[in-house]
CSV table of C-alpha atoms in Angstrom, one decimal:
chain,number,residue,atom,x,y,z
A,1219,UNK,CA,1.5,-11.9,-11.3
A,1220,UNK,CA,4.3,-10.8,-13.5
A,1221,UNK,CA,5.4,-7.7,-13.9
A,1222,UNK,CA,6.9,-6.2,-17.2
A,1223,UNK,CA,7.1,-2.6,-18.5
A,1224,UNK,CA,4.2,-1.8,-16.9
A,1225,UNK,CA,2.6,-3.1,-13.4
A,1226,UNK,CA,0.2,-5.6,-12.3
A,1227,UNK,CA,-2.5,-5.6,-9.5
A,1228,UNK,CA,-3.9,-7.6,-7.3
A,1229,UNK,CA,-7.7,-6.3,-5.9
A,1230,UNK,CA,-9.4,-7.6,-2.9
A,1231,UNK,CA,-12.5,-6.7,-1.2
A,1232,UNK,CA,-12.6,-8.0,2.8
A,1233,UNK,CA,-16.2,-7.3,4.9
A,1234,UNK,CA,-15.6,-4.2,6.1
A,1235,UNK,CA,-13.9,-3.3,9.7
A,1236,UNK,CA,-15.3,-0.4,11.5
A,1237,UNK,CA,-12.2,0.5,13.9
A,1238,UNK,CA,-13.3,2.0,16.9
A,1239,UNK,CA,-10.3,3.6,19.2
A,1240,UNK,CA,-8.1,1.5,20.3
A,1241,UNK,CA,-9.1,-1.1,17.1
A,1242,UNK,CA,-6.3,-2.6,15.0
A,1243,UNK,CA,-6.6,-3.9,11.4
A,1244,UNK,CA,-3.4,-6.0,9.9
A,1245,UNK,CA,-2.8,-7.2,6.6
A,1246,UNK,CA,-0.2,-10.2,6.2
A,1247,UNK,CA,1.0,-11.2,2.9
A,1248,UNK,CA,3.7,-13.9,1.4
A,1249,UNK,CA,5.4,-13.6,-1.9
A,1250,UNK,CA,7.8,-15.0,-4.3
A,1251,UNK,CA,10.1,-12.8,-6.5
A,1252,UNK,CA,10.4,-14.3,-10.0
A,1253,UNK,CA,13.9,-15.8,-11.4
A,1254,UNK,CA,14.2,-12.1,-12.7
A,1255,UNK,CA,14.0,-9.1,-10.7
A,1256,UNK,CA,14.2,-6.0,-13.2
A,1257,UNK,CA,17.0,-3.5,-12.4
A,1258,UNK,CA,15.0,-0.3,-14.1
A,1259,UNK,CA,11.8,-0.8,-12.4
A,1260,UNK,CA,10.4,2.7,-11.9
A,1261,UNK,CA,7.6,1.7,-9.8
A,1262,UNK,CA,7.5,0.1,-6.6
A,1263,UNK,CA,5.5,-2.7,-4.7
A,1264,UNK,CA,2.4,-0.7,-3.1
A,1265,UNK,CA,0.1,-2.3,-0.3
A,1266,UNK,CA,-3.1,-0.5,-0.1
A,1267,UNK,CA,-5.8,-0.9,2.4
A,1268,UNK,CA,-9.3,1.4,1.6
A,1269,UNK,CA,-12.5,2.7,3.0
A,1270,UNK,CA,-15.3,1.2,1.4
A,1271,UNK,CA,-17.4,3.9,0.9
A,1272,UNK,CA,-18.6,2.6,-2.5
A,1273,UNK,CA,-20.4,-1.0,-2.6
A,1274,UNK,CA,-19.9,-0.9,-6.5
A,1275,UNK,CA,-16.5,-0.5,-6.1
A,1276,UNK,CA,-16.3,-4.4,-5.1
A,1277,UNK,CA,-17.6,-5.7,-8.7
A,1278,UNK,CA,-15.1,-3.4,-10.4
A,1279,UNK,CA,-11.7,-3.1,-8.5
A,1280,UNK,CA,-10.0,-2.6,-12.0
A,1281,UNK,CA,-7.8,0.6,-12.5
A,1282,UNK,CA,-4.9,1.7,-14.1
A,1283,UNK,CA,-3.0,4.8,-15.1
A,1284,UNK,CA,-4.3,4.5,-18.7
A,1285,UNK,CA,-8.1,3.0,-17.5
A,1286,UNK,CA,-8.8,4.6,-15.0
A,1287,UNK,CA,-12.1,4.1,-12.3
A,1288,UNK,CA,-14.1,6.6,-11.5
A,1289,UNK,CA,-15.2,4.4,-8.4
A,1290,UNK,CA,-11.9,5.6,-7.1
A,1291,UNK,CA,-12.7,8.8,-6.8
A,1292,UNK,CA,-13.1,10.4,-3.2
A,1293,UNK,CA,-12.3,6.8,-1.5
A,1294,UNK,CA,-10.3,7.4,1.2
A,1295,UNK,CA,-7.1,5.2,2.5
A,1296,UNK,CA,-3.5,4.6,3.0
A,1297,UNK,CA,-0.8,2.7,0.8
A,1298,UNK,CA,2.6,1.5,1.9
A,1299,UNK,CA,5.6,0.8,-1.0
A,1300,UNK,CA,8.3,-0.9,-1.4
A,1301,UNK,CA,11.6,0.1,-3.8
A,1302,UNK,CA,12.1,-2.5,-6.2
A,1303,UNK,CA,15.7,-3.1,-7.0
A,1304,UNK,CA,17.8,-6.3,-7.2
A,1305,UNK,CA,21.2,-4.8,-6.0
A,1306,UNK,CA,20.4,-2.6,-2.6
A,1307,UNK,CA,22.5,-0.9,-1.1
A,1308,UNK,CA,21.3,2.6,-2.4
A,1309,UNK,CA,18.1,4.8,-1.6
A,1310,UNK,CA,15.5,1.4,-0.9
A,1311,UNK,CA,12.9,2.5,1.9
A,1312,UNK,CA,9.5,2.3,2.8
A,1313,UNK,CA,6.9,5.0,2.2
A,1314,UNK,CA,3.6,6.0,3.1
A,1315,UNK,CA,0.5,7.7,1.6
A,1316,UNK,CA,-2.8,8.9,2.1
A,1317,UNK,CA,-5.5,8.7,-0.7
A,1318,UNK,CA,-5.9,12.4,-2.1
A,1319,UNK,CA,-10.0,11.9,-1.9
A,1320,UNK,CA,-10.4,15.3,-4.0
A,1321,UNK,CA,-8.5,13.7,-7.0
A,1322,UNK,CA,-10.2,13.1,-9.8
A,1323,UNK,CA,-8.2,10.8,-12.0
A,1324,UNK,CA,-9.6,7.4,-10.4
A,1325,UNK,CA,-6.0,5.9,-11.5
A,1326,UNK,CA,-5.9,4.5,-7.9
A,1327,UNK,CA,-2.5,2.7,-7.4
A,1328,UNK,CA,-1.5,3.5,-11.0
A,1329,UNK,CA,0.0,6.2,-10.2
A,1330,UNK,CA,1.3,8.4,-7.1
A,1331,UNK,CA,-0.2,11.8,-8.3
A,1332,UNK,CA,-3.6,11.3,-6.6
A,1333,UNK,CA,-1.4,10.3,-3.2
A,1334,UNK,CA,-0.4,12.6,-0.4
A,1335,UNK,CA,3.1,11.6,0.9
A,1336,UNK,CA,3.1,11.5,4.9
A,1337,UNK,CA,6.6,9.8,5.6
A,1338,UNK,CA,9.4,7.7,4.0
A,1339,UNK,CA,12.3,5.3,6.4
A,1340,UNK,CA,15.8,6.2,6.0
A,1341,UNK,CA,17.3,4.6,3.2
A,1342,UNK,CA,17.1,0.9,4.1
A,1343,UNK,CA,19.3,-0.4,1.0
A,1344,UNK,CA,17.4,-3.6,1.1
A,1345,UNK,CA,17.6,-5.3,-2.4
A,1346,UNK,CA,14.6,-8.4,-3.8
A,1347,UNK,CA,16.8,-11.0,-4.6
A,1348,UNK,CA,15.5,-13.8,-7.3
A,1349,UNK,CA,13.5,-16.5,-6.3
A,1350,UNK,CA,13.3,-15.2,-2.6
A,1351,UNK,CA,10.5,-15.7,-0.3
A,1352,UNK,CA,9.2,-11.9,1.4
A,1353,UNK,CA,6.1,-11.7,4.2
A,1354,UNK,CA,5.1,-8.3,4.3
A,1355,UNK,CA,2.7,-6.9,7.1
A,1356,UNK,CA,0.9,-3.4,6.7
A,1357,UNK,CA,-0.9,-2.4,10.2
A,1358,UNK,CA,-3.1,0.7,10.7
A,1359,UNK,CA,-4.6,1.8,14.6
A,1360,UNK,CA,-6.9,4.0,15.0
A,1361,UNK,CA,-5.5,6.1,18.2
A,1362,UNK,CA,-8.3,8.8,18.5
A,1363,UNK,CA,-11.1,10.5,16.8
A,1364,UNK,CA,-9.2,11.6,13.9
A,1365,UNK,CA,-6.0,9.5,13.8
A,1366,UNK,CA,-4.3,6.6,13.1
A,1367,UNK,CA,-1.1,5.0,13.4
A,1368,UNK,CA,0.7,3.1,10.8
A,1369,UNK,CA,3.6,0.1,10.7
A,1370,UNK,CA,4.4,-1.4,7.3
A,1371,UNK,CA,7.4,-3.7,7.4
A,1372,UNK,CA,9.0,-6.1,5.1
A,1373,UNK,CA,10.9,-9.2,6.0
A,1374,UNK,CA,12.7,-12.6,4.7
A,1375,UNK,CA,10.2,-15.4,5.2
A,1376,UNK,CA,13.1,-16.6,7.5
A,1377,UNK,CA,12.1,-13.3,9.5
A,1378,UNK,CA,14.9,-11.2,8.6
A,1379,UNK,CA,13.7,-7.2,8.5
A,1380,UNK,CA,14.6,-5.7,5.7
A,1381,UNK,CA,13.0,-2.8,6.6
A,1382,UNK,CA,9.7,-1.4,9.1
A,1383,UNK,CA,8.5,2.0,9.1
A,1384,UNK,CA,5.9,3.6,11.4
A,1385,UNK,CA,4.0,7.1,11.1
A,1386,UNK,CA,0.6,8.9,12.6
A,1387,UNK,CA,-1.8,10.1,10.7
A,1388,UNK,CA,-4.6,13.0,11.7
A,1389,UNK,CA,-6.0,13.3,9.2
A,1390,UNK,CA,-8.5,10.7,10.2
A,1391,UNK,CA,-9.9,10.1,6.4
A,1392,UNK,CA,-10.9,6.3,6.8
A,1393,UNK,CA,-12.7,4.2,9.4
A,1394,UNK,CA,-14.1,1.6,7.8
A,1395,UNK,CA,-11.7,-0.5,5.6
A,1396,UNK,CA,-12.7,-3.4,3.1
């Protein structure tokens, strides 16, 4: 993927997990940033893990901010992002959201205006270098009835933390993630 003045996605569909309390669902992924990492990038590098409330959803994942999805619509789930910048040092962190499942755009990660912001880290001032090997990990726990416990963290492939961040959720609006 290569990303220009707009962004590209990557969809997936897994069998779905039912967490049950106490039940733990991790995602683990390795990247390489291009020769060029773009200093203006207004967007940032979002991780999203979903209910699958919608079997059709998994032969159309497609979805932007100017085609949207209406499969998106009312599918609940959580996204963790990343600030993209090449120099650091400034406002960098890690964020968390909640899928806003009475939006109605279906832009899914297209945009942030159908996303319900539950926490950011401090300002990490991590920076993506060029041609720099990253392992991400984006955990969610479901600690009770109606809540969940997240952990997102980004690291060096050498293992160096760039930055982790870790919030509670109650609003207990997924279960089920494919």
């Amino acid at each position: 993927l290569v990303t220009g003045t707009s962004g590209r996605g990557m969809h997936a569909t897994f069998a779905p997990q039912d967490l049950a309390i106490g039940d733990t669902v991790k995602v683990t992924y390795a990247f390489t940033t291009p020769a060029t990492v773009g200093a203006s990038s207004s967007s940032s590098l979002k991780i999203a893990l979903m209910d699958l409330n919608s079997p059709a959803l998994a032969a159309d994942l497609s979805s932007s901010s100017s085609t949207p999805n209406p499969l998106y619509v009312g599918q609940p789930g959580y996204f963790t992002s990343f600030d993209v910048d090449p120099v650091g040092g400034g406002t960098q962190d890690t964020d968390f959201r909640e899928h806003d499942v009475l939006a109605t755009s279906g832009q899914f990660l297209g945009t942030t205006g159908e996303w319900i912001s539950l926490s950011s880290s401090a300002d990490a001032g991590y920076a993506f270098a060029p041609n720099t090997d990253y392992v991400g990990e984006l955990t969610i726990t479901r600690t009770g009835a109606d809540s969940h416990d997240l952990t997102s963290s980004l690291s060096t492939a050498g293992g160096t933390v760039l930055d982790s961040h870790s919030t509670t959720d109650s609003s207990g609006i997924a279960n089920n993630f494919g």
